[in-house]
Protein backbone atom coordinates (compact mmCIF):
# COMPACT_ATOMS: atom_id res chain seq x y z
CA UNK A 1 0.00 0.00 0.00
CA UNK A 2 2.97 2.30 0.60
CA UNK A 3 3.19 5.02 -2.01
CA UNK A 4 -0.30 4.43 -3.29
CA UNK A 5 -2.75 7.27 -2.82
CA UNK A 6 -6.36 6.29 -2.56
CA UNK A 7 -9.46 8.10 -1.49
CA UNK A 8 -12.32 5.90 -0.40
CA UNK A 9 -14.50 8.47 1.33
CA UNK A 10 -16.41 9.49 -1.79
CA UNK A 11 -17.10 5.85 -2.62
CA UNK A 12 -18.27 5.11 0.90
CA UNK A 13 -20.42 8.21 1.05
CA UNK A 14 -22.09 7.18 -2.20
CA UNK A 15 -22.65 3.56 -1.17
CA UNK A 16 -23.97 3.08 2.36
CA UNK A 17 -23.72 -0.70 2.11
CA UNK A 18 -20.06 -0.71 1.13
CA UNK A 19 -17.81 -2.50 3.60
CA UNK A 20 -15.84 -0.21 5.84
CA UNK A 21 -12.12 -0.22 5.27
CA UNK A 22 -10.03 0.70 8.28
CA UNK A 23 -6.26 0.76 8.19
CA UNK A 24 -4.05 1.51 11.17
CA UNK A 25 -1.90 4.64 10.90
CA UNK A 26 -3.79 6.08 7.88
CA UNK A 27 -6.13 9.08 8.04
CA UNK A 28 -9.85 8.28 7.95
CA UNK A 29 -12.78 10.54 7.13
CA UNK A 30 -15.74 9.62 9.34
CA UNK A 31 -19.24 11.09 8.93
CA UNK A 32 -21.98 10.74 11.53
CA UNK A 33 -25.34 11.98 10.25
CA UNK A 34 -28.40 12.79 12.29
CA UNK A 35 -31.16 10.20 11.94
CA UNK A 36 -33.15 11.10 8.82
CA UNK A 37 -30.80 14.08 8.58
CA UNK A 38 -32.44 15.58 11.67
CA UNK A 39 -30.55 17.83 14.07
CA UNK A 40 -28.16 16.20 16.50
CA UNK A 41 -27.09 19.46 18.17
CA UNK A 42 -29.80 21.61 19.72
CA UNK A 43 -27.87 24.22 21.73
CA UNK A 44 -24.32 25.54 22.00
CA UNK A 45 -23.72 23.33 25.03
CA UNK A 46 -24.39 20.22 22.93
CA UNK A 47 -21.35 20.93 20.76
CA UNK A 48 -19.23 21.14 23.91
CA UNK A 49 -20.73 17.87 25.16
CA UNK A 50 -19.90 16.13 21.89
CA UNK A 51 -16.33 17.46 22.02
CA UNK A 52 -16.02 16.16 25.58
CA UNK A 53 -17.08 12.62 24.62
CA UNK A 54 -14.93 12.79 21.49
CA UNK A 55 -11.94 13.66 23.69
CA UNK A 56 -12.70 10.74 26.02
CA UNK A 57 -12.94 8.31 23.09
CA UNK A 58 -9.72 9.62 21.55
CA UNK A 59 -7.90 9.21 24.85
CA UNK A 60 -9.10 5.61 25.21
CA UNK A 61 -8.19 4.59 21.66
CA UNK A 62 -5.10 6.72 21.14
CA UNK A 63 -6.40 7.86 17.75
CA UNK A 64 -5.06 11.19 16.50
CA UNK A 65 -7.67 13.80 15.57
CA UNK A 66 -6.52 16.07 12.75
CA UNK A 67 -9.70 18.05 12.12
CA UNK A 68 -13.40 18.01 12.80
CA UNK A 69 -16.53 19.84 11.68
CA UNK A 70 -19.67 19.84 13.82
CA UNK A 71 -22.70 20.80 11.77
CA UNK A 72 -26.26 21.04 13.07
CA UNK A 73 -27.23 17.64 11.66
CA UNK A 74 -23.94 15.83 11.14
CA UNK A 75 -20.29 15.52 12.09
CA UNK A 76 -17.10 15.11 10.05
CA UNK A 77 -14.00 13.67 11.74
CA UNK A 78 -10.57 13.34 10.18
CA UNK A 79 -8.54 11.01 12.35
CA UNK A 80 -5.78 8.43 12.27
CA UNK A 81 -6.23 5.29 14.39
CA UNK A 82 -3.34 3.35 15.92
CA UNK A 83 -5.27 0.14 15.20
CA UNK A 84 -8.00 -0.55 12.64
CA UNK A 85 -10.39 -1.73 15.37
CA UNK A 86 -10.21 1.67 17.05
CA UNK A 87 -12.44 3.38 14.45
CA UNK A 88 -15.67 1.50 15.22
CA UNK A 89 -14.93 1.54 18.96
CA UNK A 90 -14.38 5.28 18.90
CA UNK A 91 -17.52 6.05 16.89
CA UNK A 92 -19.70 3.75 19.00
CA UNK A 93 -18.34 5.20 22.25
CA UNK A 94 -19.01 8.77 21.16
CA UNK A 95 -22.46 7.90 19.86
CA UNK A 96 -23.46 5.98 22.96
CA UNK A 97 -22.28 8.56 25.50
CA UNK A 98 -23.41 11.63 23.58
CA UNK A 99 -26.87 10.19 22.87
CA UNK A 100 -27.30 9.22 26.53
CA UNK A 101 -26.46 12.76 27.58
CA UNK A 102 -28.74 14.38 24.98
CA UNK A 103 -31.64 12.03 25.72
CA UNK A 104 -31.37 12.77 29.44
CA UNK A 105 -31.00 16.53 28.90
CA UNK A 106 -33.93 16.85 26.52
CA UNK A 107 -36.06 14.04 27.96
CA UNK A 108 -36.13 12.18 24.69
CA UNK A 109 -35.67 8.54 23.65
CA UNK A 110 -34.05 6.78 20.74
CA UNK A 111 -31.06 7.34 18.57
CA UNK A 112 -29.77 10.56 17.09
CA UNK A 113 -27.61 8.96 14.44
CA UNK A 114 -28.02 7.12 11.18
CA UNK A 115 -25.30 4.62 10.38
CA UNK A 116 -21.90 6.25 10.32
CA UNK A 117 -19.89 6.33 7.15
CA UNK A 118 -16.15 6.32 6.88
CA UNK A 119 -13.03 5.01 5.30
CA UNK A 120 -9.46 5.73 4.41
CA UNK A 121 -9.23 9.36 3.41
CA UNK A 122 -5.79 9.64 1.89
CA UNK A 123 -2.71 7.56 2.44
CA UNK A 124 -0.37 10.52 2.01
CA UNK A 125 -2.37 12.95 4.15
CA UNK A 126 -2.79 15.39 1.26
CA UNK A 127 -6.02 13.90 -0.06
CA UNK A 128 -7.32 13.58 3.47
CA UNK A 129 -7.77 17.32 3.88
CA UNK A 130 -9.80 17.52 0.69
CA UNK A 131 -12.44 15.36 2.38
CA UNK A 132 -13.41 18.11 4.77
CA UNK A 133 -16.23 20.31 3.57
CA UNK A 134 -15.67 24.00 3.03
CA UNK A 135 -19.40 24.69 2.94
CA UNK A 136 -22.75 22.88 3.12
mmCIF file of C-alpha atoms in Angstrom:
data_model
loop_
_atom_site.group_PDB
_atom_site.id
_atom_site.type_symbol
_atom_site.label_atom_id
_atom_site.label_comp_id
_atom_site.label_asym_id
_atom_site.label_seq_id
_atom_site.Cartn_x
_atom_site.Cartn_y
_atom_site.Cartn_z
ATOM 1 C CA UNK A 1 0.000 0.000 0.000
ATOM 2 C CA UNK A 2 2.972 2.297 0.597
ATOM 3 C CA UNK A 3 3.193 5.021 -2.006
ATOM 4 C CA UNK A 4 -0.302 4.434 -3.291
ATOM 5 C CA UNK A 5 -2.753 7.268 -2.820
ATOM 6 C CA UNK A 6 -6.361 6.286 -2.556
ATOM 7 C CA UNK A 7 -9.460 8.101 -1.491
ATOM 8 C CA UNK A 8 -12.321 5.897 -0.405
ATOM 9 C CA UNK A 9 -14.502 8.474 1.327
ATOM 10 C CA UNK A 10 -16.411 9.487 -1.789
ATOM 11 C CA UNK A 11 -17.105 5.851 -2.618
ATOM 12 C CA UNK A 12 -18.274 5.110 0.901
ATOM 13 C CA UNK A 13 -20.425 8.214 1.053
ATOM 14 C CA UNK A 14 -22.086 7.181 -2.197
ATOM 15 C CA UNK A 15 -22.650 3.560 -1.168
ATOM 16 C CA UNK A 16 -23.968 3.081 2.356
ATOM 17 C CA UNK A 17 -23.725 -0.701 2.111
ATOM 18 C CA UNK A 18 -20.062 -0.706 1.131
ATOM 19 C CA UNK A 19 -17.808 -2.503 3.598
ATOM 20 C CA UNK A 20 -15.840 -0.207 5.843
ATOM 21 C CA UNK A 21 -12.120 -0.221 5.269
ATOM 22 C CA UNK A 22 -10.029 0.704 8.281
ATOM 23 C CA UNK A 23 -6.256 0.756 8.191
ATOM 24 C CA UNK A 24 -4.049 1.513 11.167
ATOM 25 C CA UNK A 25 -1.899 4.643 10.897
ATOM 26 C CA UNK A 26 -3.786 6.079 7.883
ATOM 27 C CA UNK A 27 -6.127 9.076 8.043
ATOM 28 C CA UNK A 28 -9.850 8.282 7.945
ATOM 29 C CA UNK A 29 -12.779 10.536 7.131
ATOM 30 C CA UNK A 30 -15.743 9.623 9.336
ATOM 31 C CA UNK A 31 -19.236 11.090 8.927
ATOM 32 C CA UNK A 32 -21.983 10.742 11.530
ATOM 33 C CA UNK A 33 -25.338 11.981 10.254
ATOM 34 C CA UNK A 34 -28.397 12.795 12.290
ATOM 35 C CA UNK A 35 -31.164 10.198 11.942
ATOM 36 C CA UNK A 36 -33.150 11.100 8.819
ATOM 37 C CA UNK A 37 -30.802 14.082 8.584
ATOM 38 C CA UNK A 38 -32.444 15.585 11.666
ATOM 39 C CA UNK A 39 -30.552 17.828 14.070
ATOM 40 C CA UNK A 40 -28.160 16.200 16.504
ATOM 41 C CA UNK A 41 -27.090 19.465 18.173
ATOM 42 C CA UNK A 42 -29.804 21.611 19.724
ATOM 43 C CA UNK A 43 -27.873 24.220 21.726
ATOM 44 C CA UNK A 44 -24.321 25.543 22.001
ATOM 45 C CA UNK A 45 -23.724 23.327 25.034
ATOM 46 C CA UNK A 46 -24.395 20.223 22.930
ATOM 47 C CA UNK A 47 -21.354 20.929 20.762
ATOM 48 C CA UNK A 48 -19.232 21.142 23.912
ATOM 49 C CA UNK A 49 -20.727 17.874 25.162
ATOM 50 C CA UNK A 50 -19.901 16.127 21.885
ATOM 51 C CA UNK A 51 -16.330 17.463 22.017
ATOM 52 C CA UNK A 52 -16.021 16.156 25.576
ATOM 53 C CA UNK A 53 -17.075 12.615 24.621
ATOM 54 C CA UNK A 54 -14.927 12.791 21.492
ATOM 55 C CA UNK A 55 -11.938 13.656 23.689
ATOM 56 C CA UNK A 56 -12.704 10.745 26.023
ATOM 57 C CA UNK A 57 -12.937 8.309 23.094
ATOM 58 C CA UNK A 58 -9.717 9.618 21.547
ATOM 59 C CA UNK A 59 -7.899 9.208 24.852
ATOM 60 C CA UNK A 60 -9.096 5.608 25.207
ATOM 61 C CA UNK A 61 -8.193 4.587 21.660
ATOM 62 C CA UNK A 62 -5.104 6.718 21.140
ATOM 63 C CA UNK A 63 -6.400 7.859 17.752
ATOM 64 C CA UNK A 64 -5.062 11.187 16.496
ATOM 65 C CA UNK A 65 -7.674 13.800 15.574
ATOM 66 C CA UNK A 66 -6.518 16.072 12.753
ATOM 67 C CA UNK A 67 -9.700 18.051 12.120
ATOM 68 C CA UNK A 68 -13.404 18.011 12.801
ATOM 69 C CA UNK A 69 -16.531 19.839 11.677
ATOM 70 C CA UNK A 70 -19.666 19.843 13.821
ATOM 71 C CA UNK A 71 -22.701 20.799 11.774
ATOM 72 C CA UNK A 72 -26.255 21.042 13.069
ATOM 73 C CA UNK A 73 -27.234 17.641 11.662
ATOM 74 C CA UNK A 74 -23.938 15.830 11.141
ATOM 75 C CA UNK A 75 -20.290 15.522 12.093
ATOM 76 C CA UNK A 76 -17.096 15.112 10.055
ATOM 77 C CA UNK A 77 -13.997 13.673 11.741
ATOM 78 C CA UNK A 78 -10.573 13.340 10.176
ATOM 79 C CA UNK A 79 -8.537 11.013 12.351
ATOM 80 C CA UNK A 80 -5.778 8.433 12.270
ATOM 81 C CA UNK A 81 -6.225 5.288 14.386
ATOM 82 C CA UNK A 82 -3.340 3.354 15.922
ATOM 83 C CA UNK A 83 -5.272 0.141 15.199
ATOM 84 C CA UNK A 84 -8.003 -0.549 12.636
ATOM 85 C CA UNK A 85 -10.392 -1.732 15.365
ATOM 86 C CA UNK A 86 -10.211 1.674 17.054
ATOM 87 C CA UNK A 87 -12.435 3.384 14.449
ATOM 88 C CA UNK A 88 -15.673 1.496 15.220
ATOM 89 C CA UNK A 89 -14.928 1.538 18.959
ATOM 90 C CA UNK A 90 -14.383 5.279 18.904
ATOM 91 C CA UNK A 91 -17.523 6.051 16.886
ATOM 92 C CA UNK A 92 -19.699 3.752 18.998
ATOM 93 C CA UNK A 93 -18.338 5.199 22.249
ATOM 94 C CA UNK A 94 -19.012 8.774 21.156
ATOM 95 C CA UNK A 95 -22.459 7.905 19.860
ATOM 96 C CA UNK A 96 -23.464 5.981 22.964
ATOM 97 C CA UNK A 97 -22.281 8.562 25.498
ATOM 98 C CA UNK A 98 -23.407 11.633 23.578
ATOM 99 C CA UNK A 99 -26.869 10.192 22.870
ATOM 100 C CA UNK A 100 -27.299 9.221 26.527
ATOM 101 C CA UNK A 101 -26.462 12.762 27.583
ATOM 102 C CA UNK A 102 -28.745 14.382 24.985
ATOM 103 C CA UNK A 103 -31.636 12.030 25.724
ATOM 104 C CA UNK A 104 -31.367 12.771 29.439
ATOM 105 C CA UNK A 105 -30.996 16.530 28.903
ATOM 106 C CA UNK A 106 -33.929 16.850 26.517
ATOM 107 C CA UNK A 107 -36.061 14.044 27.964
ATOM 108 C CA UNK A 108 -36.129 12.178 24.693
ATOM 109 C CA UNK A 109 -35.672 8.543 23.649
ATOM 110 C CA UNK A 110 -34.053 6.785 20.741
ATOM 111 C CA UNK A 111 -31.063 7.337 18.569
ATOM 112 C CA UNK A 112 -29.771 10.560 17.091
ATOM 113 C CA UNK A 113 -27.606 8.959 14.437
ATOM 114 C CA UNK A 114 -28.023 7.116 11.183
ATOM 115 C CA UNK A 115 -25.300 4.620 10.381
ATOM 116 C CA UNK A 116 -21.904 6.248 10.322
ATOM 117 C CA UNK A 117 -19.892 6.335 7.148
ATOM 118 C CA UNK A 118 -16.153 6.318 6.875
ATOM 119 C CA UNK A 119 -13.032 5.009 5.303
ATOM 120 C CA UNK A 120 -9.460 5.726 4.409
ATOM 121 C CA UNK A 121 -9.234 9.361 3.414
ATOM 122 C CA UNK A 122 -5.790 9.639 1.892
ATOM 123 C CA UNK A 123 -2.714 7.563 2.441
ATOM 124 C CA UNK A 124 -0.374 10.520 2.006
ATOM 125 C CA UNK A 125 -2.369 12.948 4.154
ATOM 126 C CA UNK A 126 -2.792 15.393 1.259
ATOM 127 C CA UNK A 127 -6.020 13.899 -0.061
ATOM 128 C CA UNK A 128 -7.319 13.583 3.468
ATOM 129 C CA UNK A 129 -7.766 17.322 3.881
ATOM 130 C CA UNK A 130 -9.797 17.518 0.692
ATOM 131 C CA UNK A 131 -12.436 15.356 2.379
ATOM 132 C CA UNK A 132 -13.409 18.113 4.771
ATOM 133 C CA UNK A 133 -16.235 20.311 3.566
ATOM 134 C CA UNK A 134 -15.668 24.003 3.026
ATOM 135 C CA UNK A 135 -19.398 24.685 2.938
ATOM 136 C CA UNK A 136 -22.746 22.876 3.121
#
